[in-house]
mmCIF file of the C-alpha atoms, coordinates in Angstrom:
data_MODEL
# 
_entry.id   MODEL 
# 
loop_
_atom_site.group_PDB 
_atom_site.id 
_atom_site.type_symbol 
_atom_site.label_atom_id 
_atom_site.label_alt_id 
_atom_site.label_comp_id 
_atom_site.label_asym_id 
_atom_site.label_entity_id 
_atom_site.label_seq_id 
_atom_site.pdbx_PDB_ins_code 
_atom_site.Cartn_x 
_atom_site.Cartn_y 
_atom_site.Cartn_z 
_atom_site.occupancy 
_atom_site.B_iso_or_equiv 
_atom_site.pdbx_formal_charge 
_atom_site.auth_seq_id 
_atom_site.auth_comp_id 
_atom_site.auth_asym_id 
_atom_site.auth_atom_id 
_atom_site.pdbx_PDB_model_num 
ATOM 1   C CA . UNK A 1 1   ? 74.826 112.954 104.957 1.00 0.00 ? 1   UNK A CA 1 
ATOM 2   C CA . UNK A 1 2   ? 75.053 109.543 104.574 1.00 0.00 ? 2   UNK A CA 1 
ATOM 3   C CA . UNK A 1 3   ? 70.908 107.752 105.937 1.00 0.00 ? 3   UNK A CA 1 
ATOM 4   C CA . UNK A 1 4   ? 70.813 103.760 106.857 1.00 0.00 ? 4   UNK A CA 1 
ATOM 5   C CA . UNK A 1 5   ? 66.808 102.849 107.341 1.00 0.00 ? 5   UNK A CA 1 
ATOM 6   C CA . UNK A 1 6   ? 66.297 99.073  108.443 1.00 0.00 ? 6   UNK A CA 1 
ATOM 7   C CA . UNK A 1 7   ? 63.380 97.129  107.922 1.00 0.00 ? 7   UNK A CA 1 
ATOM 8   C CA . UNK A 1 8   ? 61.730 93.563  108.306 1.00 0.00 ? 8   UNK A CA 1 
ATOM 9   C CA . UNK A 1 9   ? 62.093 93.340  112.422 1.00 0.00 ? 9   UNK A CA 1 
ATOM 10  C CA . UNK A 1 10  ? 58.983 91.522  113.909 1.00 0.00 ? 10  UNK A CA 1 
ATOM 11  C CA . UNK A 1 11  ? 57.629 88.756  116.426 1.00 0.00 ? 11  UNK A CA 1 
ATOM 12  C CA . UNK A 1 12  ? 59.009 85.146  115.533 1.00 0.00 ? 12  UNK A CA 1 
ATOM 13  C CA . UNK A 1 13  ? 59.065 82.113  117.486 1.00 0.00 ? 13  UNK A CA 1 
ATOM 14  C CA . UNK A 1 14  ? 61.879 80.277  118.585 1.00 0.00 ? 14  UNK A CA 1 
ATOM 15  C CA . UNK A 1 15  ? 63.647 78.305  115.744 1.00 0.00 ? 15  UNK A CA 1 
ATOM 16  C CA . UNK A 1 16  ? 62.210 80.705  113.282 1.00 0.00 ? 16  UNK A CA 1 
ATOM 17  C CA . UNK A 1 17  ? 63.190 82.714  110.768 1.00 0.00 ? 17  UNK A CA 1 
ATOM 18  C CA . UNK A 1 18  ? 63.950 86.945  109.915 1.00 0.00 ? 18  UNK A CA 1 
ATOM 19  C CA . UNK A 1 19  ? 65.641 88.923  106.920 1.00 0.00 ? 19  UNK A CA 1 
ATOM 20  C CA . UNK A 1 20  ? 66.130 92.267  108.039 1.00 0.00 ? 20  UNK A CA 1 
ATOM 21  C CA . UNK A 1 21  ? 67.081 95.004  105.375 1.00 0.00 ? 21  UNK A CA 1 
ATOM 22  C CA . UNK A 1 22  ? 69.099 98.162  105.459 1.00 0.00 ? 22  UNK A CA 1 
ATOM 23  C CA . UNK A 1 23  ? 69.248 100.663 102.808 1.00 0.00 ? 23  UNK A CA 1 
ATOM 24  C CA . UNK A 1 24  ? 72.008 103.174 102.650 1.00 0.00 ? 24  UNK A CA 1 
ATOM 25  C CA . UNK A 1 25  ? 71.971 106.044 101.172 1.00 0.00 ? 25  UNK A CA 1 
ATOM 26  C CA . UNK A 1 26  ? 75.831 106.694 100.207 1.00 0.00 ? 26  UNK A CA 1 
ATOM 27  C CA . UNK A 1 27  ? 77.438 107.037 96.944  1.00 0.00 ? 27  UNK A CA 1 
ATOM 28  C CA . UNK A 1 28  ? 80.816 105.076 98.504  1.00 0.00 ? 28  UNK A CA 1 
ATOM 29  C CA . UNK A 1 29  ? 78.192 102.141 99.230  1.00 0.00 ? 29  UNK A CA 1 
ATOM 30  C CA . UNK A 1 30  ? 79.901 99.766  96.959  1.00 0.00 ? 30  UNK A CA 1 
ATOM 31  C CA . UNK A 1 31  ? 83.444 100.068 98.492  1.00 0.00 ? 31  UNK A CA 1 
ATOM 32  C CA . UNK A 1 32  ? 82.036 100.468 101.832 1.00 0.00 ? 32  UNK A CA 1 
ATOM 33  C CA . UNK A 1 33  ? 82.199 97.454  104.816 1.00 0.00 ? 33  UNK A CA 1 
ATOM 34  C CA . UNK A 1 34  ? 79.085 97.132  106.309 1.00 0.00 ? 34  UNK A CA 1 
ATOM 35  C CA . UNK A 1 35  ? 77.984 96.112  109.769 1.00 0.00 ? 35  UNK A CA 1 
ATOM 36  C CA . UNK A 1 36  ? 74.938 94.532  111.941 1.00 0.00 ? 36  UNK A CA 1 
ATOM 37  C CA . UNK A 1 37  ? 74.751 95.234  115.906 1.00 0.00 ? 37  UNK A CA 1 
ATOM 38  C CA . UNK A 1 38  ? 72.351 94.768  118.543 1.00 0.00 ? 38  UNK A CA 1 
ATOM 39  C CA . UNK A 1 39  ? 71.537 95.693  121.728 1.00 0.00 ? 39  UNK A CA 1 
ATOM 40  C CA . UNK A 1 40  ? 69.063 93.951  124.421 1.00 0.00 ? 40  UNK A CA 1 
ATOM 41  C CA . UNK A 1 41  ? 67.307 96.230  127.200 1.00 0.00 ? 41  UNK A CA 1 
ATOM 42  C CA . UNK A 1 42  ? 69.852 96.787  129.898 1.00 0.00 ? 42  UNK A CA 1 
ATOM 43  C CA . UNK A 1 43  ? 72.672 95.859  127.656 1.00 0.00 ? 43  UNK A CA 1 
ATOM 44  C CA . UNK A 1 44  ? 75.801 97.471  125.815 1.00 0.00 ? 44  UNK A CA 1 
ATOM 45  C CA . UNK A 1 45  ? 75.372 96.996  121.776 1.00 0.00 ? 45  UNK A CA 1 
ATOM 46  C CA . UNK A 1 46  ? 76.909 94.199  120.570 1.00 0.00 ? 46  UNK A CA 1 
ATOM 47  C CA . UNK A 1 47  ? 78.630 93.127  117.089 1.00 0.00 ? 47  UNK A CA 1 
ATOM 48  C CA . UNK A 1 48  ? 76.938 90.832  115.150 1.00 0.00 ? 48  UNK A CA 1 
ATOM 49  C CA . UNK A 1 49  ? 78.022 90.550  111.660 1.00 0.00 ? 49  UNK A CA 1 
ATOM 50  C CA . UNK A 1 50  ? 80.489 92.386  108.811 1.00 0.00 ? 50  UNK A CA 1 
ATOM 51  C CA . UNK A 1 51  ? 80.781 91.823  105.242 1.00 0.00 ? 51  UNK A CA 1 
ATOM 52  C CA . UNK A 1 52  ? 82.958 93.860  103.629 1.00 0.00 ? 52  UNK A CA 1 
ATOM 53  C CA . UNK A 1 53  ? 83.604 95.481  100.148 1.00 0.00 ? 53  UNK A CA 1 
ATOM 54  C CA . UNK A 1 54  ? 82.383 93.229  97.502  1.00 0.00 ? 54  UNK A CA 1 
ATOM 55  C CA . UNK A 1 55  ? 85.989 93.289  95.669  1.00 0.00 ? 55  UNK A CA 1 
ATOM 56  C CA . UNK A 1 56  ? 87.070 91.702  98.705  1.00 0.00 ? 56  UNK A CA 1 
ATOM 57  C CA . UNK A 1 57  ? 84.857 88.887  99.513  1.00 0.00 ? 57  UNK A CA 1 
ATOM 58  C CA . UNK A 1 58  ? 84.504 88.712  103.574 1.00 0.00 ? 58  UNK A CA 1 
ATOM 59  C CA . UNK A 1 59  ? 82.304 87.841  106.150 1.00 0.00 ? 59  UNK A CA 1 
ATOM 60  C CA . UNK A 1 60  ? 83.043 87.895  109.595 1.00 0.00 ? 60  UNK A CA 1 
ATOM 61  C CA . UNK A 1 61  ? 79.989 86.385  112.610 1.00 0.00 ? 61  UNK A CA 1 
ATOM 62  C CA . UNK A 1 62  ? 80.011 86.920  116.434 1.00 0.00 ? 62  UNK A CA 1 
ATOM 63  C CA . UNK A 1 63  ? 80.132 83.259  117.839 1.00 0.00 ? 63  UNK A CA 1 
ATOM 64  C CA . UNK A 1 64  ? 76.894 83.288  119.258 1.00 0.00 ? 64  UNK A CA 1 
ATOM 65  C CA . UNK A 1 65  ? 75.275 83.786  115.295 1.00 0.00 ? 65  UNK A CA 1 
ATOM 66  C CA . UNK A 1 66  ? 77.836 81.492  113.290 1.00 0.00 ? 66  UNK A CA 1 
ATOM 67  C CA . UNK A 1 67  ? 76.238 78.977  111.544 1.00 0.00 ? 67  UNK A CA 1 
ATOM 68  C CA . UNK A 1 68  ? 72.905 80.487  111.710 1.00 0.00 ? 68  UNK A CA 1 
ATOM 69  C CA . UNK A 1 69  ? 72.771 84.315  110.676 1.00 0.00 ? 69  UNK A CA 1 
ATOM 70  C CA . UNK A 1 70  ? 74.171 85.148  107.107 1.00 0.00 ? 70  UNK A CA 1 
ATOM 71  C CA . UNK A 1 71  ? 75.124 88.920  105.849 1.00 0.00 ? 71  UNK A CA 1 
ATOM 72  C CA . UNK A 1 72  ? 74.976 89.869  102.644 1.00 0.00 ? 72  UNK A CA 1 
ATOM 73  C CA . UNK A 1 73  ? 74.921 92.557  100.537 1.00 0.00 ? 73  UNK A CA 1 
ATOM 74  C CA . UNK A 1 74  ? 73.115 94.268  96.823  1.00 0.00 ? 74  UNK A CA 1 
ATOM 75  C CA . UNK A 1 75  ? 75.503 96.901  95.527  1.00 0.00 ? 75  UNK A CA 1 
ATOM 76  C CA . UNK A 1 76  ? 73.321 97.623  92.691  1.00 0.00 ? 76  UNK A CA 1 
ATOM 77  C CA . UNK A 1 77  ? 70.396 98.555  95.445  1.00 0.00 ? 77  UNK A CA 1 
ATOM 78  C CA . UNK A 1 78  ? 72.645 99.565  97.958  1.00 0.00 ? 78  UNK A CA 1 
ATOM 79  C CA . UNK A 1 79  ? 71.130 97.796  100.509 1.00 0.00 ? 79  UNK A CA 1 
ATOM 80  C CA . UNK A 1 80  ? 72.416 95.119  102.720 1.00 0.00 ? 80  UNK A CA 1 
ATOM 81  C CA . UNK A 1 81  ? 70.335 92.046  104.700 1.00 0.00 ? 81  UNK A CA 1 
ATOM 82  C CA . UNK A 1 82  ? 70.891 89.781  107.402 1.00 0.00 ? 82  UNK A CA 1 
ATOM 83  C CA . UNK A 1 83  ? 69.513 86.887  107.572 1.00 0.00 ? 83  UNK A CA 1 
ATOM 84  C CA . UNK A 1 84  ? 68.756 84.718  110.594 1.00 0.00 ? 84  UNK A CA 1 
ATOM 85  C CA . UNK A 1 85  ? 67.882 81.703  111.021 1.00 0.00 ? 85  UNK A CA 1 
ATOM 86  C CA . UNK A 1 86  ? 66.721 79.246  113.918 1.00 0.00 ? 86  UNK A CA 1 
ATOM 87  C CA . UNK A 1 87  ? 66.037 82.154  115.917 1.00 0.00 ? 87  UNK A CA 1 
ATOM 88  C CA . UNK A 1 88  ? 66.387 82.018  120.043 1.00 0.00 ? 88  UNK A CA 1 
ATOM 89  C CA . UNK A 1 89  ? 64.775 84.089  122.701 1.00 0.00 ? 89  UNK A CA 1 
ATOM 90  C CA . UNK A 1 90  ? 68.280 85.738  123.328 1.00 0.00 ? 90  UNK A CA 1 
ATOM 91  C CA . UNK A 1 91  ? 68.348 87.365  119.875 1.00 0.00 ? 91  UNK A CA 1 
ATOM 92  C CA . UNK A 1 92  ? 66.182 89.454  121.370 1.00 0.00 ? 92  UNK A CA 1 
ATOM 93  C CA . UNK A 1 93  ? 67.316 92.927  120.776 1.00 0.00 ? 93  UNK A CA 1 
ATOM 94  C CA . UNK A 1 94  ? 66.760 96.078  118.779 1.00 0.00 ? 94  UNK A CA 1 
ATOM 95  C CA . UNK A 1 95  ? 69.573 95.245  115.349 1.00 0.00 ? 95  UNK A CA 1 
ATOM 96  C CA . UNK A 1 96  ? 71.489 98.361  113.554 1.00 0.00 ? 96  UNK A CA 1 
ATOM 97  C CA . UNK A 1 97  ? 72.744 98.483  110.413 1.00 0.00 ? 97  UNK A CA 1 
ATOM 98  C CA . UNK A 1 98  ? 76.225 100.731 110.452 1.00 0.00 ? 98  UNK A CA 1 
ATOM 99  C CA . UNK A 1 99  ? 78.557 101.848 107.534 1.00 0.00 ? 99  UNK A CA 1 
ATOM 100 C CA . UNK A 1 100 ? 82.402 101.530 108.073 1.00 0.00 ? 100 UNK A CA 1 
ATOM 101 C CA . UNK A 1 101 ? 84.406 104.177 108.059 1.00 0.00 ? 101 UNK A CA 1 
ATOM 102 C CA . UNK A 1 102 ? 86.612 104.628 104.973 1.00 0.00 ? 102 UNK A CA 1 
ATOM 103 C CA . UNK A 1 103 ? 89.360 102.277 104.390 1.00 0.00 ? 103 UNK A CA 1 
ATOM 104 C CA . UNK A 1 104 ? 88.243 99.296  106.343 1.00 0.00 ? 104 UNK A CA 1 
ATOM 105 C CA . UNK A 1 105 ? 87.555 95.888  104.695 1.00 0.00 ? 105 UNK A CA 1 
ATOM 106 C CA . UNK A 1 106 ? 86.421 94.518  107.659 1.00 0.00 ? 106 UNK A CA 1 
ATOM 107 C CA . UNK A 1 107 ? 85.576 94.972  111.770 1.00 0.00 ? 107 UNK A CA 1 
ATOM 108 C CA . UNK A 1 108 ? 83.870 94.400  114.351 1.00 0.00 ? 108 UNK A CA 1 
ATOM 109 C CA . UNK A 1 109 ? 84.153 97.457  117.281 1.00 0.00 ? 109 UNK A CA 1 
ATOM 110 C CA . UNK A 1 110 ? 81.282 99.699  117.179 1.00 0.00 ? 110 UNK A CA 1 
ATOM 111 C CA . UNK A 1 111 ? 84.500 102.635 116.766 1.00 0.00 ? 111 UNK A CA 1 
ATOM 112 C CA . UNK A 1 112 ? 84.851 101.374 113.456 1.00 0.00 ? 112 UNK A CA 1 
ATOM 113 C CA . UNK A 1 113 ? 81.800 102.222 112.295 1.00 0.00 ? 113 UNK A CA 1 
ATOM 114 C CA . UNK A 1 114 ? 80.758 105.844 111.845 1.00 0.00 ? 114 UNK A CA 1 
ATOM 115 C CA . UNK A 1 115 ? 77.028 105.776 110.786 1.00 0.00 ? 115 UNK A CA 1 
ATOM 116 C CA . UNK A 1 116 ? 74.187 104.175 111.640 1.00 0.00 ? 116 UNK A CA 1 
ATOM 117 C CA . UNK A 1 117 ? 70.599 103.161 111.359 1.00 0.00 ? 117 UNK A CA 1 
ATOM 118 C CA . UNK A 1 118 ? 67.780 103.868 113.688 1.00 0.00 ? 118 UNK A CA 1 
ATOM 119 C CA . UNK A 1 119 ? 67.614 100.053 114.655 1.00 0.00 ? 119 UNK A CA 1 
ATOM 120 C CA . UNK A 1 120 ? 64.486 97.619  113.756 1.00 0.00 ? 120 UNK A CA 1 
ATOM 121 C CA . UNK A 1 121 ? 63.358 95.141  116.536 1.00 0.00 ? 121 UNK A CA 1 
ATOM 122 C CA . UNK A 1 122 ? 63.397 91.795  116.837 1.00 0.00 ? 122 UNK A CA 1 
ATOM 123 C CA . UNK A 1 123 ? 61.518 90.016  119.352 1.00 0.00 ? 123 UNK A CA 1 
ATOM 124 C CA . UNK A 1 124 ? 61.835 86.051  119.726 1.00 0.00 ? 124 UNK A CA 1 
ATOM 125 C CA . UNK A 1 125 ? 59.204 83.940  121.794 1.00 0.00 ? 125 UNK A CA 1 
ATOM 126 C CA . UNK A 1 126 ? 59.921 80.711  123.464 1.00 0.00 ? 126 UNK A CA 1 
# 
């Protein structure tokens, strides 16, 4: 059974800065597209960011993080981090980690995805 556990949510001011970590626990990890989602109280969950196999080199942001959230990924730990930067108040939201399903280099509907982490929380001030 295939385990995502995220790590390194928290309280940052606006303009500030998170990495948040998921390890996955899945022998496939290396040729598997991996996601970040969120989801805000009161709101549906949310696509944030994909990267997908290393072997084929993609990223692919929501608008609203472009430019300031980066995915990436560590085969050899099998782990995957986001990193966001210049944090606002409306990236408030508990963030998943999710595993593709097979065959998919990259995406962005929650469908797509068939596993997922417990979530991590991120809370920005203003």
């Amino acid at each position: 059974q295939v385990q995502l556990a995220e790590s390194g949510g928290g309280l940052v001011q606006a303009g500030g800065s998170l990495t948040l970590s998921c390890s996955v626990s899945l022998p496939t990890f290396s040729v598997t597209a991996m996601g970040w989602f969120r989801q805000a109280p009161g709101k549906e969950r949310e696509f944030v960011a994909c990267i997908s196999p290393s072997g084929d080199d993609m990223t692919y942001y929501a608008e609203s993080v472009e430019g300031r959230f980066t995915i990436s990924r560590d085969d050899a730990k099998n782990t995957v981090y986001l990193q966001m930067n210049n944090l606002k108040p409306e990236d408030t939201a508990v963030y998943y980690c999710a595993a593709a399903r097979p065959r998919i280099t990259i995406a962005y509907m929650t469908g797509d995805f068939g596993s997922w982490g417990q979530g991590t929380q991120v809370t920005v001030s203003s």
